[in-house]
Short mmCIF file of N, CA, C and O in Angstrom, two decimals:
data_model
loop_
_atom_site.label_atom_id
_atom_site.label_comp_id
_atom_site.label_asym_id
_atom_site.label_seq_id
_atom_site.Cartn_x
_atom_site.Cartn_y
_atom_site.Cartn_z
N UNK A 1 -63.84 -7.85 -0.50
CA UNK A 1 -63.11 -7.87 0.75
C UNK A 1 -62.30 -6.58 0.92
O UNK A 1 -62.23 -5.83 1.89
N UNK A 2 -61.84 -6.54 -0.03
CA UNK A 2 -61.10 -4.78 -0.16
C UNK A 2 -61.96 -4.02 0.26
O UNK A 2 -61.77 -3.38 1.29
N UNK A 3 -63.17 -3.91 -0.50
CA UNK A 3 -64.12 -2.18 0.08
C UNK A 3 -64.53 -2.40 1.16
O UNK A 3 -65.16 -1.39 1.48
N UNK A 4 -64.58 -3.51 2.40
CA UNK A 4 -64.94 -3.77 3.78
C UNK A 4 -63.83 -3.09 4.17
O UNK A 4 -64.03 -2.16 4.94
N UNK A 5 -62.51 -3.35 3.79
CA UNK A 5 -61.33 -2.69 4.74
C UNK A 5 -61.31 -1.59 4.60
O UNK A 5 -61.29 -0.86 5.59
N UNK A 6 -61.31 -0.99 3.19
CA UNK A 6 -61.34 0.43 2.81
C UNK A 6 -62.51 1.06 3.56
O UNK A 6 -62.19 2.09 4.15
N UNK A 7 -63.73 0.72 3.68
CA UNK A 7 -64.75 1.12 4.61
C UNK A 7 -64.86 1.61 6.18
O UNK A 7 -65.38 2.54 6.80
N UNK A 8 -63.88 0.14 6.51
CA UNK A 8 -63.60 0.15 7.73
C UNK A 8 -62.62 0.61 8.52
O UNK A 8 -62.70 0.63 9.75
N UNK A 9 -61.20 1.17 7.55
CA UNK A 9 -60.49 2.02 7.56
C UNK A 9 -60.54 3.46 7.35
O UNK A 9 -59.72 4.31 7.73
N UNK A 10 -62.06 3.68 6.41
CA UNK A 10 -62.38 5.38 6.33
C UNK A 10 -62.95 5.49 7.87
O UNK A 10 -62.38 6.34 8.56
N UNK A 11 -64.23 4.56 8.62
CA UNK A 11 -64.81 4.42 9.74
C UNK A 11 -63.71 4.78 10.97
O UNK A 11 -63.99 5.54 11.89
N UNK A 12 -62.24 4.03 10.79
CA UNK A 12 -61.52 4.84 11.95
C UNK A 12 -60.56 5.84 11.94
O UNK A 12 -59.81 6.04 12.90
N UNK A 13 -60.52 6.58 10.75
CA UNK A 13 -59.44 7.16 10.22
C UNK A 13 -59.92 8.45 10.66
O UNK A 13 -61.05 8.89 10.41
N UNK A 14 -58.75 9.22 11.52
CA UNK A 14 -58.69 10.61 11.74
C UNK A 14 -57.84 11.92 10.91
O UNK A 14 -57.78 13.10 11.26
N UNK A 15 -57.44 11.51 10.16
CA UNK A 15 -56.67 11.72 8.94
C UNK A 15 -57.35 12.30 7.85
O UNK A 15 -57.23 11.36 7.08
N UNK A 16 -58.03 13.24 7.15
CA UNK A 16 -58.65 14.11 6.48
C UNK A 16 -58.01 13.83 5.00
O UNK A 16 -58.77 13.34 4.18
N UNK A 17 -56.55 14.12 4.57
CA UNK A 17 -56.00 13.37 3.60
C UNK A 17 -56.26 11.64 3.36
O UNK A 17 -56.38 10.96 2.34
N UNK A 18 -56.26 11.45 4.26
CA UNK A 18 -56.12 10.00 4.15
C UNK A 18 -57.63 8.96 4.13
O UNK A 18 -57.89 7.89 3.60
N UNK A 19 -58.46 9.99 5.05
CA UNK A 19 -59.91 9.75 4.62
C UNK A 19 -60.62 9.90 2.93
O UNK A 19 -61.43 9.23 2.29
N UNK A 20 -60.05 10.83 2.74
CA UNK A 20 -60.51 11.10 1.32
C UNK A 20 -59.55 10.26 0.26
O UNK A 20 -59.90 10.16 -0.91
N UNK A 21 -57.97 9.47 0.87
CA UNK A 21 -57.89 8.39 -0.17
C UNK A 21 -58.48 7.38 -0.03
O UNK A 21 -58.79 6.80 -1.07
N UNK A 22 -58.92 6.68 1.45
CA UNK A 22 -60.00 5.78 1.63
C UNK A 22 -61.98 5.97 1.09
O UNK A 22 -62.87 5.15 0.86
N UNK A 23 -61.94 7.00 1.10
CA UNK A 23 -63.00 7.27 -0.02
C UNK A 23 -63.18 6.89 -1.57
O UNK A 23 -64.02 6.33 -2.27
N UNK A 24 -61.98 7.47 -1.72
CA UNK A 24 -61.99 7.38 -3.22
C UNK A 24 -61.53 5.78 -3.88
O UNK A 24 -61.59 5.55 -5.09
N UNK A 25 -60.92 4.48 -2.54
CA UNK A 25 -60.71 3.37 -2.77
C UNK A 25 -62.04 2.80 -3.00
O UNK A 25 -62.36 2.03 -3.90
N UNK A 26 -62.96 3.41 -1.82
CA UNK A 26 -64.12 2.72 -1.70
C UNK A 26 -64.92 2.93 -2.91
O UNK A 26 -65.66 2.01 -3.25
N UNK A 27 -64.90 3.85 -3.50
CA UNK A 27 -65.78 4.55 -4.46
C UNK A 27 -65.68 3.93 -5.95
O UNK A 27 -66.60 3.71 -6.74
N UNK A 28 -63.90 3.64 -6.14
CA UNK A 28 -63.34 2.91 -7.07
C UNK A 28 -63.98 1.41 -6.89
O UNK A 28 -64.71 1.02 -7.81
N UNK A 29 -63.81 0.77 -6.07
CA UNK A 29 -64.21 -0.01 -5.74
C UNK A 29 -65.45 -1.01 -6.04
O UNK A 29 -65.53 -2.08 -6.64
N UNK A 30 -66.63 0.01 -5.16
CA UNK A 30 -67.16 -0.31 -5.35
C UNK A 30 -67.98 0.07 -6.86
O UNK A 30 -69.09 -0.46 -6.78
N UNK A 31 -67.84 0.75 -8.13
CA UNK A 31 -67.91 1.06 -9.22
C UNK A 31 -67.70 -0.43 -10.37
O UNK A 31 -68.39 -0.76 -11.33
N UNK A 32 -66.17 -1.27 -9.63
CA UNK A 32 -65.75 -1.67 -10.45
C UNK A 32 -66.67 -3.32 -9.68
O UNK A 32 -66.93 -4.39 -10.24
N UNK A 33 -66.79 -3.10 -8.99
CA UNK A 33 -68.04 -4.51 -8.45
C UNK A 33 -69.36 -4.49 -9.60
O UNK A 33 -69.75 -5.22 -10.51
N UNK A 34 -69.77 -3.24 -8.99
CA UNK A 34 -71.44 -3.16 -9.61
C UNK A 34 -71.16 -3.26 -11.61
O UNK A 34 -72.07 -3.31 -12.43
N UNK A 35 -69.95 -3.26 -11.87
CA UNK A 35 -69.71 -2.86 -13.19
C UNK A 35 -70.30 -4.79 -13.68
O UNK A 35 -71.20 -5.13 -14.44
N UNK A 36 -69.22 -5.73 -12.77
CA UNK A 36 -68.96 -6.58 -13.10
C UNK A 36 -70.39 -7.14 -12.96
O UNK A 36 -70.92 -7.59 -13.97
N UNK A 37 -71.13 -7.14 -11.64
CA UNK A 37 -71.97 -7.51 -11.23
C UNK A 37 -73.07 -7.42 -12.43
O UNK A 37 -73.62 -8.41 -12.92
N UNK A 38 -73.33 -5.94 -12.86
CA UNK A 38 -74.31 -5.87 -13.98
C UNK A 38 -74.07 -6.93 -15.17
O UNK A 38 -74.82 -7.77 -15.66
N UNK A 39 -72.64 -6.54 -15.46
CA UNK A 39 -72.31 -7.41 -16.83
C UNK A 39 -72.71 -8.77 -16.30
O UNK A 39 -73.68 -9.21 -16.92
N UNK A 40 -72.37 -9.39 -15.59
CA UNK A 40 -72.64 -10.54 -15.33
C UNK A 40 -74.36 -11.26 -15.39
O UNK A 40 -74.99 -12.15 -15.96
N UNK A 41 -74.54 -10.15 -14.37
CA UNK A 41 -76.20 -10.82 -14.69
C UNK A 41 -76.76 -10.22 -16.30
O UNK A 41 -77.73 -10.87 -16.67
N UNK A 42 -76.43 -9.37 -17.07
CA UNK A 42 -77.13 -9.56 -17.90
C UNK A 42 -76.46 -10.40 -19.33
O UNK A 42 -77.15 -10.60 -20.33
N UNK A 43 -75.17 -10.77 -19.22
CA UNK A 43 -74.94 -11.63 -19.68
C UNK A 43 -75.69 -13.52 -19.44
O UNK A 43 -75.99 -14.24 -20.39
N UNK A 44 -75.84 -13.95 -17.87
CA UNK A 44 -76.40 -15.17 -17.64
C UNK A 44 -77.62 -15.07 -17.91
O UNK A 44 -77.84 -16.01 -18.67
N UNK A 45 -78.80 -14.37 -17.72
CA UNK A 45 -79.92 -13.98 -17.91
C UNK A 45 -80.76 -14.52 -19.17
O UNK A 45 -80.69 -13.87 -20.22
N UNK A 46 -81.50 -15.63 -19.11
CA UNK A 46 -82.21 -15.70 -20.16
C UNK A 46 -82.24 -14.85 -21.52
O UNK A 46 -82.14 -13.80 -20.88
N UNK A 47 -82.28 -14.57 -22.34
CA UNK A 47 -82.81 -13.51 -23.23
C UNK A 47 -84.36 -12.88 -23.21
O UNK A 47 -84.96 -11.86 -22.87
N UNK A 48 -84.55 -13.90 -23.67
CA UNK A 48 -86.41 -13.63 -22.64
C UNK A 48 -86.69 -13.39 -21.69
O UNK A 48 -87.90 -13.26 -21.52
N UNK A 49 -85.90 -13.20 -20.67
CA UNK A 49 -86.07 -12.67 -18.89
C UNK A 49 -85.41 -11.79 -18.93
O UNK A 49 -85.31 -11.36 -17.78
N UNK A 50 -84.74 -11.11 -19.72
CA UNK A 50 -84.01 -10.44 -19.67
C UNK A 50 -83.78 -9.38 -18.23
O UNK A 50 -83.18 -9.55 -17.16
N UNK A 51 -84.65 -8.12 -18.88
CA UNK A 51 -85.50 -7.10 -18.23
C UNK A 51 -86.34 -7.73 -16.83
O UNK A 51 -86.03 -7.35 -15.70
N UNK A 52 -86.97 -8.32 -16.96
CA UNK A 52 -87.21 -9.14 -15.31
C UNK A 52 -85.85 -9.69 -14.68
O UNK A 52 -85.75 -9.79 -13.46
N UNK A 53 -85.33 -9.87 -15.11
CA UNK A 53 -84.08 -10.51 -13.93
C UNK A 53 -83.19 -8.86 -13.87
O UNK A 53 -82.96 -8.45 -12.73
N UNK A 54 -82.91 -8.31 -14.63
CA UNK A 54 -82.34 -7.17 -14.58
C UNK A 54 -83.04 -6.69 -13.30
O UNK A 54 -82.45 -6.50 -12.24
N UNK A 55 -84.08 -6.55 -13.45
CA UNK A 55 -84.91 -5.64 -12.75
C UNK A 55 -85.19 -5.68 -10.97
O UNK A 55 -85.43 -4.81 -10.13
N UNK A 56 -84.99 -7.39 -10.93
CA UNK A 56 -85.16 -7.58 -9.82
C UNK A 56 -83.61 -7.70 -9.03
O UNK A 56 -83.59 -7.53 -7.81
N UNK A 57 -82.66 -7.92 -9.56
CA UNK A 57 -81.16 -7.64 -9.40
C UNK A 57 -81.20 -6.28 -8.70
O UNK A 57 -80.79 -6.08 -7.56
N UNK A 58 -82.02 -4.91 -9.91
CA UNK A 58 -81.44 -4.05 -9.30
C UNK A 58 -82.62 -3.59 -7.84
O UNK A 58 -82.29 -3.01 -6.81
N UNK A 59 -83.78 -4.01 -8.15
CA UNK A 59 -84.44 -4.02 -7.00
C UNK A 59 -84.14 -4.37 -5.56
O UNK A 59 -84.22 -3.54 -4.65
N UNK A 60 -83.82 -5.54 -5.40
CA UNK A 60 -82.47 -6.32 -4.55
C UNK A 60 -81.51 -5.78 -4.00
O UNK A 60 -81.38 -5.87 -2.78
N UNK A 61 -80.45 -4.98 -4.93
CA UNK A 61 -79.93 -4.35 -4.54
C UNK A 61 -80.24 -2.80 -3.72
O UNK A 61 -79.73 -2.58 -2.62
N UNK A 62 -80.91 -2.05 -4.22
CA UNK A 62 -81.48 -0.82 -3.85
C UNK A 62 -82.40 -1.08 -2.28
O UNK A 62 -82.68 -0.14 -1.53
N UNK A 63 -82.73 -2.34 -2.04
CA UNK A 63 -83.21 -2.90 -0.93
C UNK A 63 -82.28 -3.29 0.26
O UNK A 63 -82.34 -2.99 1.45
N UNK A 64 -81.54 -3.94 -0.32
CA UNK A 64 -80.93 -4.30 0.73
C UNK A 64 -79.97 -3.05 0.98
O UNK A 64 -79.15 -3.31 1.85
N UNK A 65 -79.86 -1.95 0.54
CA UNK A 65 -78.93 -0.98 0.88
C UNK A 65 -80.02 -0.07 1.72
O UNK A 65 -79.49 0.45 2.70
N UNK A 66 -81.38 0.22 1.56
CA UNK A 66 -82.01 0.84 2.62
C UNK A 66 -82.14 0.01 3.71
O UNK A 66 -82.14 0.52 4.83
N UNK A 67 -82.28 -1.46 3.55
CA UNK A 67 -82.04 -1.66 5.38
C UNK A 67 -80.53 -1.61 5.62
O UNK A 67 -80.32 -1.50 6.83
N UNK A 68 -79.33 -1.65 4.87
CA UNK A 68 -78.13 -1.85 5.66
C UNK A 68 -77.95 0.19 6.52
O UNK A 68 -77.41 0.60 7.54
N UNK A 69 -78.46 0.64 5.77
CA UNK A 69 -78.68 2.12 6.25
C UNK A 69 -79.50 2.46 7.70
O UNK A 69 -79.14 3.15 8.65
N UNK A 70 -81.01 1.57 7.45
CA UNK A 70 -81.55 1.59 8.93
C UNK A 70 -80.97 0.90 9.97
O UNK A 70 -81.23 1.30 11.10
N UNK A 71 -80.12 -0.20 9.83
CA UNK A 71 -78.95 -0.94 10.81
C UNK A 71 -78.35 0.21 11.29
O UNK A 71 -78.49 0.81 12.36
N UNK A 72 -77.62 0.44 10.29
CA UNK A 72 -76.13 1.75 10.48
C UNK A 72 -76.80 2.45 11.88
O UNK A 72 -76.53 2.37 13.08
N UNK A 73 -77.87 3.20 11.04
CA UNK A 73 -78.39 4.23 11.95
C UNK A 73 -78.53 4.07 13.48
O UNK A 73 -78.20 4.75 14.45
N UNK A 74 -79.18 2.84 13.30
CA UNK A 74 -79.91 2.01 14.94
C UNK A 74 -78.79 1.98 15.71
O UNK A 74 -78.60 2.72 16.68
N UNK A 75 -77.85 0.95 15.21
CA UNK A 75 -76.39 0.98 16.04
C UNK A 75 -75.53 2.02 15.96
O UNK A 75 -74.51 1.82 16.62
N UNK A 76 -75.57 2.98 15.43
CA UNK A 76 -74.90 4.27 15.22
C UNK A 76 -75.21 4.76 16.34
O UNK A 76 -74.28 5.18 17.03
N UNK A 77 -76.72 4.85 16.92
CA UNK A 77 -77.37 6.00 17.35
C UNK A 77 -77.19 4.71 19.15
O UNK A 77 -77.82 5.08 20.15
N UNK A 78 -76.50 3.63 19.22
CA UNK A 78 -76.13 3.67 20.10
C UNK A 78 -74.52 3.75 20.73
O UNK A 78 -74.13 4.13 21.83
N UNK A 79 -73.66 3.16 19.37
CA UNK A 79 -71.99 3.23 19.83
C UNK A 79 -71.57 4.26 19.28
O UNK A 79 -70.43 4.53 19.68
N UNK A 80 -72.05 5.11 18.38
CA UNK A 80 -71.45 5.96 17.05
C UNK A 80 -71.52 5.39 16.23
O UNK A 80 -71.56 4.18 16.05
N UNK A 81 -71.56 6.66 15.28
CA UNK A 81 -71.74 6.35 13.67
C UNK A 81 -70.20 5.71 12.95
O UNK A 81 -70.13 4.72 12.23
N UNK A 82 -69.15 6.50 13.36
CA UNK A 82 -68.26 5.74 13.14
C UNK A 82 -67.75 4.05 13.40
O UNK A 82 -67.29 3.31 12.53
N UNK A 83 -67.93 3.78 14.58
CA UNK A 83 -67.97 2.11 15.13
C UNK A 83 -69.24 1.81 14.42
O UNK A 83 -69.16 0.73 13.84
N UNK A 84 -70.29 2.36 14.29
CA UNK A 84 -71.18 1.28 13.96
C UNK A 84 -70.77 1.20 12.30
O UNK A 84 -70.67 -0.01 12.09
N UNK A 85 -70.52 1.83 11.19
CA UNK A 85 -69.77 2.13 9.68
C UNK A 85 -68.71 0.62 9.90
O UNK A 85 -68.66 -0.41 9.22
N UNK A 86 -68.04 0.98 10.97
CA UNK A 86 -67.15 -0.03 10.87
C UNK A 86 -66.97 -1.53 11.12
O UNK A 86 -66.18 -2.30 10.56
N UNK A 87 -68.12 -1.85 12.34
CA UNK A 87 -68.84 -3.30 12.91
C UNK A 87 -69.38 -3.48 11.62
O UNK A 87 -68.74 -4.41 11.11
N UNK A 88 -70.23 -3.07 10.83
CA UNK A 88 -70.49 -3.07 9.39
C UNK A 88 -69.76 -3.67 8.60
O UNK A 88 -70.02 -4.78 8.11
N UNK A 89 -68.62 -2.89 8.37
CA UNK A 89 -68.20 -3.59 7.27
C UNK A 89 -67.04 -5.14 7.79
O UNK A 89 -66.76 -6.12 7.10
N UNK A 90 -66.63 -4.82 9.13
CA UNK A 90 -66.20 -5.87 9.39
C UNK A 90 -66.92 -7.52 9.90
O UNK A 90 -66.43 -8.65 9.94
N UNK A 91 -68.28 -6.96 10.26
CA UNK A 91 -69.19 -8.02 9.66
C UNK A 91 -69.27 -8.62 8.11
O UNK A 91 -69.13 -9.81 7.83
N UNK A 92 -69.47 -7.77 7.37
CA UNK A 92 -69.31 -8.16 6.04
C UNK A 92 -68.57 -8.72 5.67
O UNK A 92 -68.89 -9.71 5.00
N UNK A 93 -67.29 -8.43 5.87
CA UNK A 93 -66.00 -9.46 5.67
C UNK A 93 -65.70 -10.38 6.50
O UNK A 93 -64.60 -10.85 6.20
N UNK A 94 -66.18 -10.87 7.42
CA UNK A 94 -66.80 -12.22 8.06
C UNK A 94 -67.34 -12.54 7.12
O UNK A 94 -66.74 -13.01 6.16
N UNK A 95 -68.34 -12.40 7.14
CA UNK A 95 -69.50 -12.90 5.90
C UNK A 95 -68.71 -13.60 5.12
O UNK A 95 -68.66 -14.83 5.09
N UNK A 96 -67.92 -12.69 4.31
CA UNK A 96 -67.35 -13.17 2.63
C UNK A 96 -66.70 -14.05 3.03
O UNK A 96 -66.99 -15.12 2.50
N UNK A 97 -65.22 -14.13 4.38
CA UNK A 97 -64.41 -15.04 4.32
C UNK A 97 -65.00 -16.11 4.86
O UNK A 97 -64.33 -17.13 4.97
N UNK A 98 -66.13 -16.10 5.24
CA UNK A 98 -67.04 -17.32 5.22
C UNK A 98 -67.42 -18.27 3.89
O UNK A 98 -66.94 -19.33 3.50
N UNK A 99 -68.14 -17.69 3.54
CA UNK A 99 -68.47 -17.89 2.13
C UNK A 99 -67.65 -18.23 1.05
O UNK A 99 -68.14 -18.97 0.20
N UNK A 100 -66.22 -17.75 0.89
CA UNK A 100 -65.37 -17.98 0.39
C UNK A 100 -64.92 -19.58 0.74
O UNK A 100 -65.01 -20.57 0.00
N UNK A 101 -64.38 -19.50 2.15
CA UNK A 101 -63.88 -20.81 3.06
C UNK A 101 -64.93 -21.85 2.59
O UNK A 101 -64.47 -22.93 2.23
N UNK A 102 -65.82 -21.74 2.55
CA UNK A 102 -67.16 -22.75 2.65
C UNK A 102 -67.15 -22.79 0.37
O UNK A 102 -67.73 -23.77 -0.10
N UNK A 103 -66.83 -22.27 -0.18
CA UNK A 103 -67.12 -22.11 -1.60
C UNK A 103 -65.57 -23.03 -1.96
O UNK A 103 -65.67 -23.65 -3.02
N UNK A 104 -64.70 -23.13 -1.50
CA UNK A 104 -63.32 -23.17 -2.03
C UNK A 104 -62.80 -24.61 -1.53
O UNK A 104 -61.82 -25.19 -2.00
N UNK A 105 -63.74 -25.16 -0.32
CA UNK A 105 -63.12 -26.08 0.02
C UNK A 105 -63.41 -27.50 -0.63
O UNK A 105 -64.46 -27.72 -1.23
N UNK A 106 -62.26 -28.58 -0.44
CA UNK A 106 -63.09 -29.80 -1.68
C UNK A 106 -63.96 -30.36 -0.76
O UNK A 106 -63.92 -30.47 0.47
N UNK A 107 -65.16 -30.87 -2.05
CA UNK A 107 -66.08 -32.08 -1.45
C UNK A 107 -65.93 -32.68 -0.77
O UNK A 107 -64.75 -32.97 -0.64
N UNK A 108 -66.70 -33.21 -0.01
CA UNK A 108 -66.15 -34.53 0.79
C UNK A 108 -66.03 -35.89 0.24
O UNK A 108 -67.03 -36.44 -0.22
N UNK A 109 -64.94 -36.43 0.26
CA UNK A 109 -64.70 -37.63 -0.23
C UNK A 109 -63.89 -37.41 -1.95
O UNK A 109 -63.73 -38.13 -2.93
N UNK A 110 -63.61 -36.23 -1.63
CA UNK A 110 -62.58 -35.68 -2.83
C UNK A 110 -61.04 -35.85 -2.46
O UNK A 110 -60.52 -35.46 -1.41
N UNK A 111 -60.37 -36.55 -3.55
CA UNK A 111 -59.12 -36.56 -2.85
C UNK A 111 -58.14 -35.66 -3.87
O UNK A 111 -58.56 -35.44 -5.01
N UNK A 112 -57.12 -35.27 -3.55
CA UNK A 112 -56.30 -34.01 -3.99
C UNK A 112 -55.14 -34.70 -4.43
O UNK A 112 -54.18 -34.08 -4.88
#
């Protein structure tokens, strides 16, 4: 949720100093995701699947970042590259606080 804002704050930022600390949030950022992300899957990962689940993790990933790029572009190349960077990531964080809301809430017929 952080690197959507940090994203979406480099996307409107006219600020040259301040772009390049929103860079370097995002960059941090996202470093310390993919860190966890790896450890994670190759920690759950079969032992015997190892290398296949690795593989398709990082396949997955490397995929879905060339279409989020041909999006960018498409809607870039009609509102700007900047608004469209930023509908981006503030879609995304829809997304999550979706997902989150929907992950966090109790069962039904759970009582507290």
């Amino acid at each position: 949720m952080l690197w959507c804002v940090a994203i979406a704050g480099f996307a409107a930022c006219t600020n040259y100093t301040l772009a390049l600390a929103l860079l370097f949030a995002v960059g941090f950022l996202e470093l310390s995701f993919n860190a966890m992300a790896q450890t994670l899957v190759q920690l759950r990962a079969p032992e015997s699947d190892r290398g296949r689940v690795i593989g398709l993790y990082m396949l997955s990933g490397l995929g879905m970042r060339a279409f989020s790029g041909v999006t960018i572009g498409i809607i870039g190349g009609l509102i700007g590259i900047h608004w469209s960077l930023a509908l981006s990531a503030l879609a995304l964080l829809a997304i999550i606080a979706t997902l989150l809301a929907l992950a966090t809430r109790p069962a039904p017929g759970h009582k507290s």
